[in-house]
mmCIF file of C-alpha atoms in Angstrom:
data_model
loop_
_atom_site.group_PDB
_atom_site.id
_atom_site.type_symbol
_atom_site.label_atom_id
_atom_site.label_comp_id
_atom_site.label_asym_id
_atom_site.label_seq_id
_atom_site.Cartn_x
_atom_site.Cartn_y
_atom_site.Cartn_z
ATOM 1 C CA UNK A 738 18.761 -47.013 24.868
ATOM 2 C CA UNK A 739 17.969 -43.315 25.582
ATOM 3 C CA UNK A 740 20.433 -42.044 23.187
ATOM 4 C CA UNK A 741 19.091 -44.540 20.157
ATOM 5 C CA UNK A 742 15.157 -42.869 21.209
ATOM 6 C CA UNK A 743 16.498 -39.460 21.529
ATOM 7 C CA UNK A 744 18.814 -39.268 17.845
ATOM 8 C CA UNK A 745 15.445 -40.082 15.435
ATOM 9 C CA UNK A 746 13.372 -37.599 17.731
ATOM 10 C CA UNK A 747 16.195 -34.741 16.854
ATOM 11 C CA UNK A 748 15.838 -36.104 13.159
ATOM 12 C CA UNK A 749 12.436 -35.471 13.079
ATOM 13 C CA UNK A 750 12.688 -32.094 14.435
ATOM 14 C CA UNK A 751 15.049 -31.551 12.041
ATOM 15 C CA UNK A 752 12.691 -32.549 9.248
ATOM 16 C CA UNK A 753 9.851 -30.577 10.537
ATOM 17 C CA UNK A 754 11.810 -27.521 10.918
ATOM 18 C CA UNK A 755 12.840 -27.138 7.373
ATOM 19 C CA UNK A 756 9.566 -27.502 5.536
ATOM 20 C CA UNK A 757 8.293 -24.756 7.958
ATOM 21 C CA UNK A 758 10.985 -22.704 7.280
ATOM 22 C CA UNK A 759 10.607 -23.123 3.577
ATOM 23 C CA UNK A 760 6.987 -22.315 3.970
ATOM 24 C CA UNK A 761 7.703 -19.043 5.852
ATOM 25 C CA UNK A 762 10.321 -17.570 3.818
ATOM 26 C CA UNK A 763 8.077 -15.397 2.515
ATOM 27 C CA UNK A 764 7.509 -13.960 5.673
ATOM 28 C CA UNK A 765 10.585 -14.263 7.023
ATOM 29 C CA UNK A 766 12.865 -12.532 4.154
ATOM 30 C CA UNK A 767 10.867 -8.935 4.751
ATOM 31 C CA UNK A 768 11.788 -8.867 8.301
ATOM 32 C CA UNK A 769 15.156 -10.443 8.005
ATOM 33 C CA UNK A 770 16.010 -7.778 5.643
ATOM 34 C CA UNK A 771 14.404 -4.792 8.003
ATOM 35 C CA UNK A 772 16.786 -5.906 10.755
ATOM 36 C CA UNK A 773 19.986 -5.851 8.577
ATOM 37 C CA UNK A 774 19.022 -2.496 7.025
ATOM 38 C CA UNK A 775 18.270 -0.762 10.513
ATOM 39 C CA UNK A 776 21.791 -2.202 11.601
ATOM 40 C CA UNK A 777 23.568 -1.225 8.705
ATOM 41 C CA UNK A 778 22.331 2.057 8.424
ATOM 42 C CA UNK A 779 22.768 2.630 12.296
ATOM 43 C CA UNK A 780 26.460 1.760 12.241
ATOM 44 C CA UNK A 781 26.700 4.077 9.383
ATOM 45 C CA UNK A 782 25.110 7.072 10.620
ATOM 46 C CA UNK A 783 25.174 8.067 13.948
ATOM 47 C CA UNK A 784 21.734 10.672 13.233
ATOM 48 C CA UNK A 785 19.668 7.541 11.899
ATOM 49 C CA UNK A 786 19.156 5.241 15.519
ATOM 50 C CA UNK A 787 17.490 8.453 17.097
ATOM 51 C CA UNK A 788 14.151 8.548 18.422
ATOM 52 C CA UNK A 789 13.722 11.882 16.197
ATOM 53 C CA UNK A 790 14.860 10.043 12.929
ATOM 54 C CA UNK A 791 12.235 7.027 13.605
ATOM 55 C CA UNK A 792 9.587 9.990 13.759
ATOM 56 C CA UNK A 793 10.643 11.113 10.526
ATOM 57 C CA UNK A 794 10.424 7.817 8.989
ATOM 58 C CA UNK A 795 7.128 7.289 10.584
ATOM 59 C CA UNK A 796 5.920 10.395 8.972
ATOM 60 C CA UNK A 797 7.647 9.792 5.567
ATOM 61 C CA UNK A 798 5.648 6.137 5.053
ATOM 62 C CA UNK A 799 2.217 7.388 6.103
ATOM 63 C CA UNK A 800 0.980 8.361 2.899
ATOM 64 C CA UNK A 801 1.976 5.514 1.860
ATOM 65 C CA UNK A 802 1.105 3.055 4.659
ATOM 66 C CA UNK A 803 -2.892 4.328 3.790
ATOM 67 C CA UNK A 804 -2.830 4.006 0.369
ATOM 68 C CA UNK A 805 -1.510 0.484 0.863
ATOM 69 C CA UNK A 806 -4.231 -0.667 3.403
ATOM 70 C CA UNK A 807 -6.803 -0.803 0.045
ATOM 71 C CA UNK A 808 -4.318 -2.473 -2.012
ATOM 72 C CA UNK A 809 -3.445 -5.468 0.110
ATOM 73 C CA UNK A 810 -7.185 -6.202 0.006
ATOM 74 C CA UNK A 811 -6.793 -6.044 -4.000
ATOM 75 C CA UNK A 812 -4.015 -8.027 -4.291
ATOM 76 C CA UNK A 813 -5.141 -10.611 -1.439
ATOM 77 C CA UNK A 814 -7.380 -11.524 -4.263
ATOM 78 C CA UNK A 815 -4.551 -12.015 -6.659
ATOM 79 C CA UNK A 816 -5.870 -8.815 -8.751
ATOM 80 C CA UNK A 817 -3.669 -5.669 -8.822
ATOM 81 C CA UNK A 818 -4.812 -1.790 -9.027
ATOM 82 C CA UNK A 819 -2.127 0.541 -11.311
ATOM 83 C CA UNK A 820 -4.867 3.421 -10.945
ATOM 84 C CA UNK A 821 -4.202 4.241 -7.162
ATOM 85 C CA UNK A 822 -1.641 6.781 -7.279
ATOM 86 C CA UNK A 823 -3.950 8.484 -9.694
ATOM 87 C CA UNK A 824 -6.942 8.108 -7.883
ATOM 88 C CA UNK A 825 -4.764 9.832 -4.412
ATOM 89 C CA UNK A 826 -3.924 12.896 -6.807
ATOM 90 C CA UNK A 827 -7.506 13.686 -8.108
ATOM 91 C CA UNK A 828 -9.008 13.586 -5.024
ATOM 92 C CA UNK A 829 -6.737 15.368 -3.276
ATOM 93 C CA UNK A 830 -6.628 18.087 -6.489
ATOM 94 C CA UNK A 831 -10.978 17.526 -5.864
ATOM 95 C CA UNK A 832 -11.181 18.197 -2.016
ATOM 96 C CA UNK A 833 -8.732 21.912 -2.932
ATOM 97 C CA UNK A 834 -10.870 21.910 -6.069
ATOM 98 C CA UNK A 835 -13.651 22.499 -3.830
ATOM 99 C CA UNK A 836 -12.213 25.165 -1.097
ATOM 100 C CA UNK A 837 -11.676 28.498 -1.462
ATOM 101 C CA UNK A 838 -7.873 29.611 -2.757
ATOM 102 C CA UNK A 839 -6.314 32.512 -2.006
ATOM 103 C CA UNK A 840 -6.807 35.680 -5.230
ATOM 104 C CA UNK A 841 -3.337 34.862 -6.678
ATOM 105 C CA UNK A 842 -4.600 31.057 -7.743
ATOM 106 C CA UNK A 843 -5.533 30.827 -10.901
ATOM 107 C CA UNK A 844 -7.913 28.358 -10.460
ATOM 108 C CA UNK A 845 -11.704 28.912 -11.702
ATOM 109 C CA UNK A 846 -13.056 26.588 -8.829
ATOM 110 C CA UNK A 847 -16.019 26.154 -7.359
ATOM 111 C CA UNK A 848 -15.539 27.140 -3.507
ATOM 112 C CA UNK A 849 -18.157 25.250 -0.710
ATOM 113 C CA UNK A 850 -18.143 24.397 3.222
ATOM 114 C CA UNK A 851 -15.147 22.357 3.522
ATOM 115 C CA UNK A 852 -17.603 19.048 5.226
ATOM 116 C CA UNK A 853 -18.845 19.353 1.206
ATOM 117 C CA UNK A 854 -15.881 19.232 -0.220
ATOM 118 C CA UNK A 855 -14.790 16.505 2.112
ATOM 119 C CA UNK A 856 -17.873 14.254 1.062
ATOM 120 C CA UNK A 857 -17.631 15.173 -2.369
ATOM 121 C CA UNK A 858 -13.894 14.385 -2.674
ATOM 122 C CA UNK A 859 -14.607 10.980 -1.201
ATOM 123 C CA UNK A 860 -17.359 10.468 -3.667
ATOM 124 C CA UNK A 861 -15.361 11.185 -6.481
ATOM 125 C CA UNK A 862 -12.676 8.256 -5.500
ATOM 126 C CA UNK A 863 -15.423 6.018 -4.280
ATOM 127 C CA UNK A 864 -17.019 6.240 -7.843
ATOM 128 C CA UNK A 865 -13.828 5.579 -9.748
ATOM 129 C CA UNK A 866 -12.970 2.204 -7.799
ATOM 130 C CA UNK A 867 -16.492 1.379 -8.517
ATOM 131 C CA UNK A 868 -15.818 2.179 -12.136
ATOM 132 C CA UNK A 869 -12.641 -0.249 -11.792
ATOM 133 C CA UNK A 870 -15.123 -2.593 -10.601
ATOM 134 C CA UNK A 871 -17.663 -3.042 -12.821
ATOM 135 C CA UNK A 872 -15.171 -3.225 -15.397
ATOM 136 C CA UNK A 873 -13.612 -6.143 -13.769
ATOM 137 C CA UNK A 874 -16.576 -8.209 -12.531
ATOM 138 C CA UNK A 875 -19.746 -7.010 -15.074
ATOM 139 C CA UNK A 876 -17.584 -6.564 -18.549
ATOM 140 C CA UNK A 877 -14.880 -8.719 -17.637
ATOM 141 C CA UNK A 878 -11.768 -6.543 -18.258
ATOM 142 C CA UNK A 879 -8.665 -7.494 -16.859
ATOM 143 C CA UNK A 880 -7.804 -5.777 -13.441
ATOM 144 C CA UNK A 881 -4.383 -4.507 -14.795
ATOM 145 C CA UNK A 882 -5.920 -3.285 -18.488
ATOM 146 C CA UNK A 883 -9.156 -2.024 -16.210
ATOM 147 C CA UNK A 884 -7.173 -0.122 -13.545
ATOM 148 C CA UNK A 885 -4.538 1.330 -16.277
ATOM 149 C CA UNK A 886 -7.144 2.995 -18.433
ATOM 150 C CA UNK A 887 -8.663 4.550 -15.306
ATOM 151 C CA UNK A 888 -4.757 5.805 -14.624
ATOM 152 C CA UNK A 889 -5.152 7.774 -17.310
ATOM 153 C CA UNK A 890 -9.006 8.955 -16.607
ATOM 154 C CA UNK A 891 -7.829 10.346 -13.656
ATOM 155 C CA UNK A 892 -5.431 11.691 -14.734
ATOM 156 C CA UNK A 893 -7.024 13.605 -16.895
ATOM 157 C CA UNK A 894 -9.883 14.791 -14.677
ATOM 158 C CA UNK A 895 -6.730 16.432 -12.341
ATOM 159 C CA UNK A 896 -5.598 18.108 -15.363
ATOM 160 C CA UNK A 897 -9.081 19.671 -16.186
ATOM 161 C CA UNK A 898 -9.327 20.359 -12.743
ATOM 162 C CA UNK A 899 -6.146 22.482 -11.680
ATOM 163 C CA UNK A 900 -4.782 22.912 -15.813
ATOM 164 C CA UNK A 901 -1.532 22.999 -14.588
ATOM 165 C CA UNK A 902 -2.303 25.642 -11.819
ATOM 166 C CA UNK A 903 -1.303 24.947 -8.316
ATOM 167 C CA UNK A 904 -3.767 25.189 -5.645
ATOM 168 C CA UNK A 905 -2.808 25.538 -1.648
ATOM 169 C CA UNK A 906 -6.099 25.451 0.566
ATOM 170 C CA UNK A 907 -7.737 22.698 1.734
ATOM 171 C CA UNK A 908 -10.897 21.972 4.325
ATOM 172 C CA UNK A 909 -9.136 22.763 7.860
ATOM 173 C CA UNK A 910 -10.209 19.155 9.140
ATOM 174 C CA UNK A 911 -8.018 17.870 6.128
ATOM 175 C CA UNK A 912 -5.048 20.552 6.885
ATOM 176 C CA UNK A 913 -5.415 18.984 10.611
ATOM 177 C CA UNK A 914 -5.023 15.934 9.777
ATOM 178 C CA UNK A 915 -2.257 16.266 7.535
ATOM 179 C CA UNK A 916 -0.136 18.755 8.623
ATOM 180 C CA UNK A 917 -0.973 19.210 12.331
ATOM 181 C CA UNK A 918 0.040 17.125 15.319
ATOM 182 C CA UNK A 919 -1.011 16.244 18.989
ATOM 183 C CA UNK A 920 1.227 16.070 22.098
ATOM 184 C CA UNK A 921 3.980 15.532 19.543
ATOM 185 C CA UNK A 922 2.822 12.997 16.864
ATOM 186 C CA UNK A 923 1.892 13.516 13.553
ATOM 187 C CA UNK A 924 -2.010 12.971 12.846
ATOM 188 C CA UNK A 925 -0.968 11.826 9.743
ATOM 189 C CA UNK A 926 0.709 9.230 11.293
ATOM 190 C CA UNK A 927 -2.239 8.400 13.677
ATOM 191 C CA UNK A 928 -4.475 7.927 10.882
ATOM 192 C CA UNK A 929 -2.298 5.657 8.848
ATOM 193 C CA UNK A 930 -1.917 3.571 11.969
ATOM 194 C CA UNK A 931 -5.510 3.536 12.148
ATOM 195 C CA UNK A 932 -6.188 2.371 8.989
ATOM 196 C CA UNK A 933 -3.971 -0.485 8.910
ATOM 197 C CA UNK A 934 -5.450 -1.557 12.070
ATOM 198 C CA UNK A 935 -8.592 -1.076 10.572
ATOM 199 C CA UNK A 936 -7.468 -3.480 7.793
ATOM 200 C CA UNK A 937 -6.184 -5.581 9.733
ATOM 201 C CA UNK A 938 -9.012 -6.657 12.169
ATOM 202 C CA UNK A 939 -11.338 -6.866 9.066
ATOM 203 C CA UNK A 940 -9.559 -9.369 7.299
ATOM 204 C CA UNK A 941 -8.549 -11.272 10.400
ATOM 205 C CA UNK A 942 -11.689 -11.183 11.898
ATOM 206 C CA UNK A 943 -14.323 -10.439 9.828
ATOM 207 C CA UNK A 944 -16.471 -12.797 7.224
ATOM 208 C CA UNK A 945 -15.741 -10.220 4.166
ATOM 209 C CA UNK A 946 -11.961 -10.638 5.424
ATOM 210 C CA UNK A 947 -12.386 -14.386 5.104
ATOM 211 C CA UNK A 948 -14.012 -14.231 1.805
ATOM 212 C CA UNK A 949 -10.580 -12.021 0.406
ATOM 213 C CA UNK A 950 -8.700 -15.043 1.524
ATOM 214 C CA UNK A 951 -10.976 -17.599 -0.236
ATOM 215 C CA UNK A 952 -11.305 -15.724 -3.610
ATOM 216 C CA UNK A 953 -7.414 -15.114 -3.692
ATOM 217 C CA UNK A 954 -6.397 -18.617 -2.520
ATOM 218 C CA UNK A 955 -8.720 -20.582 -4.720
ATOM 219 C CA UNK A 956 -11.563 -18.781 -7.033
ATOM 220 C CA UNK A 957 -12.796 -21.706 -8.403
ATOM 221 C CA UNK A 958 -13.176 -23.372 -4.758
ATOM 222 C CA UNK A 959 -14.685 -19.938 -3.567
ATOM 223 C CA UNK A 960 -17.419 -19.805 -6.428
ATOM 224 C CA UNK A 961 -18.258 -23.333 -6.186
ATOM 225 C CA UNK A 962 -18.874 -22.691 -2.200
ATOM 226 C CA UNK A 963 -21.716 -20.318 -3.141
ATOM 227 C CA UNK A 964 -19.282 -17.194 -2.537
ATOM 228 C CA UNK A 965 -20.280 -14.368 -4.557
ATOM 229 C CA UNK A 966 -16.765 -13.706 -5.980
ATOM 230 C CA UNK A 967 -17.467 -10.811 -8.355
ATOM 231 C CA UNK A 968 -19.127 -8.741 -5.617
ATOM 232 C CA UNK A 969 -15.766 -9.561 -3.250
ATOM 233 C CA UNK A 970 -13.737 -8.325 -6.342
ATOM 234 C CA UNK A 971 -15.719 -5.265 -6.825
ATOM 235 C CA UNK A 972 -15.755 -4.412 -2.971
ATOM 236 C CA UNK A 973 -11.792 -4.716 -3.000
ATOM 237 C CA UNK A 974 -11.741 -2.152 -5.754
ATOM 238 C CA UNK A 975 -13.850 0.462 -4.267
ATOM 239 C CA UNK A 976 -11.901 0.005 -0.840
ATOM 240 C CA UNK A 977 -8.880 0.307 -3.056
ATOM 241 C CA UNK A 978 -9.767 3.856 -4.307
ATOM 242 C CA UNK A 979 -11.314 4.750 -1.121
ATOM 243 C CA UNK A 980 -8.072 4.607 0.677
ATOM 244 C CA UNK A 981 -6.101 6.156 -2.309
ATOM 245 C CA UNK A 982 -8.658 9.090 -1.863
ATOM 246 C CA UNK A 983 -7.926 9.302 1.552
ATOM 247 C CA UNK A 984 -4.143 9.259 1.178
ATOM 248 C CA UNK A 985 -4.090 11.744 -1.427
ATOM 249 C CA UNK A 986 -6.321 14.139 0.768
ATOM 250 C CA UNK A 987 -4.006 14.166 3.138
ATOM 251 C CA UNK A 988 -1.088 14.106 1.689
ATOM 252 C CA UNK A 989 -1.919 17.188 -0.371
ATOM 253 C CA UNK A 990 -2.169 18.829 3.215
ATOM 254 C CA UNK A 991 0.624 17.338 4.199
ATOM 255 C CA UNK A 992 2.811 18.836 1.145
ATOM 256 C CA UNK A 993 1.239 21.693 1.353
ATOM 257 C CA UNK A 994 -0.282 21.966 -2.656
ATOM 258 C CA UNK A 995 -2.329 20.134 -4.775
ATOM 259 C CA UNK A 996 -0.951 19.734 -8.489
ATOM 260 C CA UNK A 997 -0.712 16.923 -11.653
ATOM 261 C CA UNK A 998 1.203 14.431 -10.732
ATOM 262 C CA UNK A 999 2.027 14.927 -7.275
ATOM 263 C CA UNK A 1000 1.663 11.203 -6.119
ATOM 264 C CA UNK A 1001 2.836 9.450 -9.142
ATOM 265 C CA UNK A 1002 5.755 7.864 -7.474
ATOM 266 C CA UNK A 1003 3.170 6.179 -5.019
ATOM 267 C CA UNK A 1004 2.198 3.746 -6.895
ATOM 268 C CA UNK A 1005 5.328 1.566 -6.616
ATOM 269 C CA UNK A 1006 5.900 2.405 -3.486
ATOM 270 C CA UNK A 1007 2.639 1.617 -2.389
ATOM 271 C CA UNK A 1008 2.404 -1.650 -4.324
ATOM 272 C CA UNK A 1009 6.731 -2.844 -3.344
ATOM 273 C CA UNK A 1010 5.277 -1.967 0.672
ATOM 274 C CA UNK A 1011 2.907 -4.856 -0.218
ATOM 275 C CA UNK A 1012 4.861 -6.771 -2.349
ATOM 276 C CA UNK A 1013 8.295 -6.610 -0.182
ATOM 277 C CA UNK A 1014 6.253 -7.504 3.289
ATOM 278 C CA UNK A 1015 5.555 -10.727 1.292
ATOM 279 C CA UNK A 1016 1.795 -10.702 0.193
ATOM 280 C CA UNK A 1017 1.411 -12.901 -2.299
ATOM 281 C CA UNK A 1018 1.020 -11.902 -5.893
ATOM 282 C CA UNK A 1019 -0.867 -14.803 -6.654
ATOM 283 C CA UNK A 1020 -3.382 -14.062 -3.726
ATOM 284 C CA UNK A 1021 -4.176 -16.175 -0.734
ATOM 285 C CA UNK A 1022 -1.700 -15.320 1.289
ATOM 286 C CA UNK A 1023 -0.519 -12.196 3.387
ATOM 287 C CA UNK A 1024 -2.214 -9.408 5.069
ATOM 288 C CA UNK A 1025 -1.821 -5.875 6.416
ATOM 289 C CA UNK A 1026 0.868 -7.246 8.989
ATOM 290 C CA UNK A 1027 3.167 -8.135 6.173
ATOM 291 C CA UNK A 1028 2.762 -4.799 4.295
ATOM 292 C CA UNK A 1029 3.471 -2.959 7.449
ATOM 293 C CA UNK A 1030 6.468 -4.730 7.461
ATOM 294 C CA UNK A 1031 7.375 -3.889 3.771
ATOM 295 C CA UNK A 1032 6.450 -0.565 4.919
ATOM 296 C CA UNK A 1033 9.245 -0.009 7.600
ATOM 297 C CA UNK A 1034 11.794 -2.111 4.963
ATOM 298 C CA UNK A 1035 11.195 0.741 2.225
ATOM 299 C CA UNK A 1036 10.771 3.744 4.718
ATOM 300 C CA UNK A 1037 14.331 2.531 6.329
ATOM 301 C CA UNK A 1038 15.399 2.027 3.095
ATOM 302 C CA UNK A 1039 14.654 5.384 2.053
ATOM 303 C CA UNK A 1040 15.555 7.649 5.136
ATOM 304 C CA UNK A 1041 18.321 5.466 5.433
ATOM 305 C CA UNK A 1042 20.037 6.343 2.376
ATOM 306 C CA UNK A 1043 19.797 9.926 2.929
ATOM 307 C CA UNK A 1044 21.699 9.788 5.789
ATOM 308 C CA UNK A 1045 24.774 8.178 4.129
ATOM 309 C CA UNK A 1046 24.447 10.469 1.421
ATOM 310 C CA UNK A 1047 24.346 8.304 -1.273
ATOM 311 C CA UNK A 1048 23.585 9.220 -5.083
ATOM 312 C CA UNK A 1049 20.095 9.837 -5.712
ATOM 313 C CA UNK A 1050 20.216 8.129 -8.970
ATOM 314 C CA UNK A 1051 22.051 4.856 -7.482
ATOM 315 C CA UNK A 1052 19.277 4.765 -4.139
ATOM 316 C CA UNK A 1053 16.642 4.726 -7.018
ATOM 317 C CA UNK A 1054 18.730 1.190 -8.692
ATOM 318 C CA UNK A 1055 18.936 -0.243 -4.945
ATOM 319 C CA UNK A 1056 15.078 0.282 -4.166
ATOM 320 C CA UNK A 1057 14.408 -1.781 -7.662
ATOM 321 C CA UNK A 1058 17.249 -4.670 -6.768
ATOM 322 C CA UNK A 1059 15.380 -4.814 -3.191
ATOM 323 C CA UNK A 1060 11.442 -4.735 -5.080
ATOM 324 C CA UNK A 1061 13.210 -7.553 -7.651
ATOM 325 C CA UNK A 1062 14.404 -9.598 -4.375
ATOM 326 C CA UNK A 1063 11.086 -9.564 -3.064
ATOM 327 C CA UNK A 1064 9.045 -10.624 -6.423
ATOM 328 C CA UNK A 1065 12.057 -13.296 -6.822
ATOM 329 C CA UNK A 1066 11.300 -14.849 -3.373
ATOM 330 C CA UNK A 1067 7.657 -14.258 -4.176
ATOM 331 C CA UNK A 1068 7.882 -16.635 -6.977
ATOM 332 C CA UNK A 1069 9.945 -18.844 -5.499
ATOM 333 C CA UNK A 1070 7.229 -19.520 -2.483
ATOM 334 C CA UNK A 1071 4.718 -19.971 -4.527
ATOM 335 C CA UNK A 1072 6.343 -22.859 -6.328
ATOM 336 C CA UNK A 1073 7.115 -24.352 -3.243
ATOM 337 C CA UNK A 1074 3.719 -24.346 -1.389
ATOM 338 C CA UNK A 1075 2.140 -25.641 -4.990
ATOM 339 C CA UNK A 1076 5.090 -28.580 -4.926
ATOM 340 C CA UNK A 1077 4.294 -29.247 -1.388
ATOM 341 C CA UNK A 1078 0.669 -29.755 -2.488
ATOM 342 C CA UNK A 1079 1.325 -31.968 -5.132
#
């Protein structure tokens, strides 16, 4: 009798588990794959399980990491932003723009305190996302049409700016926090922590957080609710470039010069951290936790293939297989959370 109660109980379970499992794959996947990367690299190279190399990778993602805080907001809400790693090189070109260079730069710049710059630099980025969103939500442009064109606007105000010059000096505050460290650990890396935690609590615990969720999991539901959706898009938008401004500020310190294209190879980083932690493309569903965890997958990824000295040009084809994986199983959960709701 107890084995005839007991068999349709495990049954259940059985059935329970795999719906759950399907449901979390996209979670899942991201940190599945972290663990086999960290163990395959270890076993491969003694210098990569060291306390030293997990600083470096630390370091090596935190540009990154903030630049990524603003676009899981943006693509919580099922939009996308290709102007970021544009946005990151302008203002950090702006904030050297604004500080005085050494004679040899041949810069004709316009030199102020370095809080000024600081301000002004922010400004500048704050004033492009709201560009990118009043072009989505008041003339109704497309966010990927919208944020390309302002790709290229920004672009082109770093080449006015620097006209292919190089410029080294930023505000000390911004060399601190880029380039300095305390008892040991990178500042950049403090900040970038901060700022995902930052993210974090405000769209965990927060009403605007809340609101991302509702206007990337169902518009339509969100608008008829009384939500004002094209003020939630805008805000994501201006956060967006906010945090790009931020990351290229210090990541100019960080490198040490501010030049054209300097960050261009952010923005698919920045939007694979996102993607490969398993945020949904089609909004709704994610958050800062899974784009930390894309951002160890590609930071391993990277540092880890270093170490084993693989060709540059084949670690480039293996970081697009791994992005491909990620938009594949992306896809795939999609389909089965809307079959689950039919």
């Amino acid at each position: 009798m107890a084995s005839s109660e007991t068999v349709p109980a495990t049954g259940a379970r059985t059935r329970g588990l795999a719906p759950f499992l399907r449901s979390q794959m996209r979670n899942i996947a991201p940190f599945l794959t972290l663990i086999f990367l960290s163990a395959f690299f270890a076993l491969a190279s003694p210098s990569f399980a060291t306390l030293d190399n997990l600083g470096n990778i630390l370091t090596q993602v935190s540009v990154t990491g903030i630049i990524a805080v603003g676009l899981t907001f943006v693509i919580l809400c099922a939009e996308i932003d290709l102007s970021i790693a544009s946005i990151a090189n302008v203002t950090g070109i702006a904030v050297a723009y604004f500080t005085l260079q050494e004679s040899y730069v041949n810069i004709a710049n316009i030199p102020l305190p370095g809080a000024v710059a600081i301000i002004l630099s922010i400004l500048l980025c704050a004033l492009l996302g709201l560009v990118n969103a009043l072009g989505l939500t008041v003339i109704g442009i497309p966010s990927f049409i919208m944020t390309l064109a302002m790709m290229q606007i920004a672009a082109g105000i770093s080449a006015l700016l620097v006209r292919g010059q190089i410029a080294y000096k930023v505000p000390s505050l911004i060399t601190t926090l880029g380039s300095g460290s305390i008892g040991g650990i990178p500042w950049i890396v403090i900040v970038a922590a901060i700022m995902l935690l930052g993210g974090h609590l405000v769209l965990t615990y927060t009403r605007f957080g809340r609101y991302v969720y509702m206007v990337g999991g169902n518009r339509e539901a969100a608008e008829y609710s009384g939500l004002n959706v094209k003020l939630i898009l805008g805000a994501v938008m201006v956060i967006s470039a906010v945090c790009s401004g931020i990351g290229g500020m210090l990541g100019v310190a960080h490198f040490g010069s501010a030049q054209q294209n300097e960050f261009d190879t952010y923005l698919l980083d920045s939007i694979a951290a996102v993607v490969v932690g398993g945020t949904s493309l089609f909004g709704g569903r994610g958050g800062i936790g899974n784009t930390i965890v894309g951002l160890f997958v590609l930071g391993v990824l990277n540092n880890g293939l270093d170490h084993v000295n693989i060709d540059s040009f084949l670690k480039i084809l293996i970081r697009g297989l791994i992005l491909l994986a990620a938009l594949v199983i992306n896809v795939y959960a999609q389909r089965l959370r809307e079959k689950a709701a039919e």
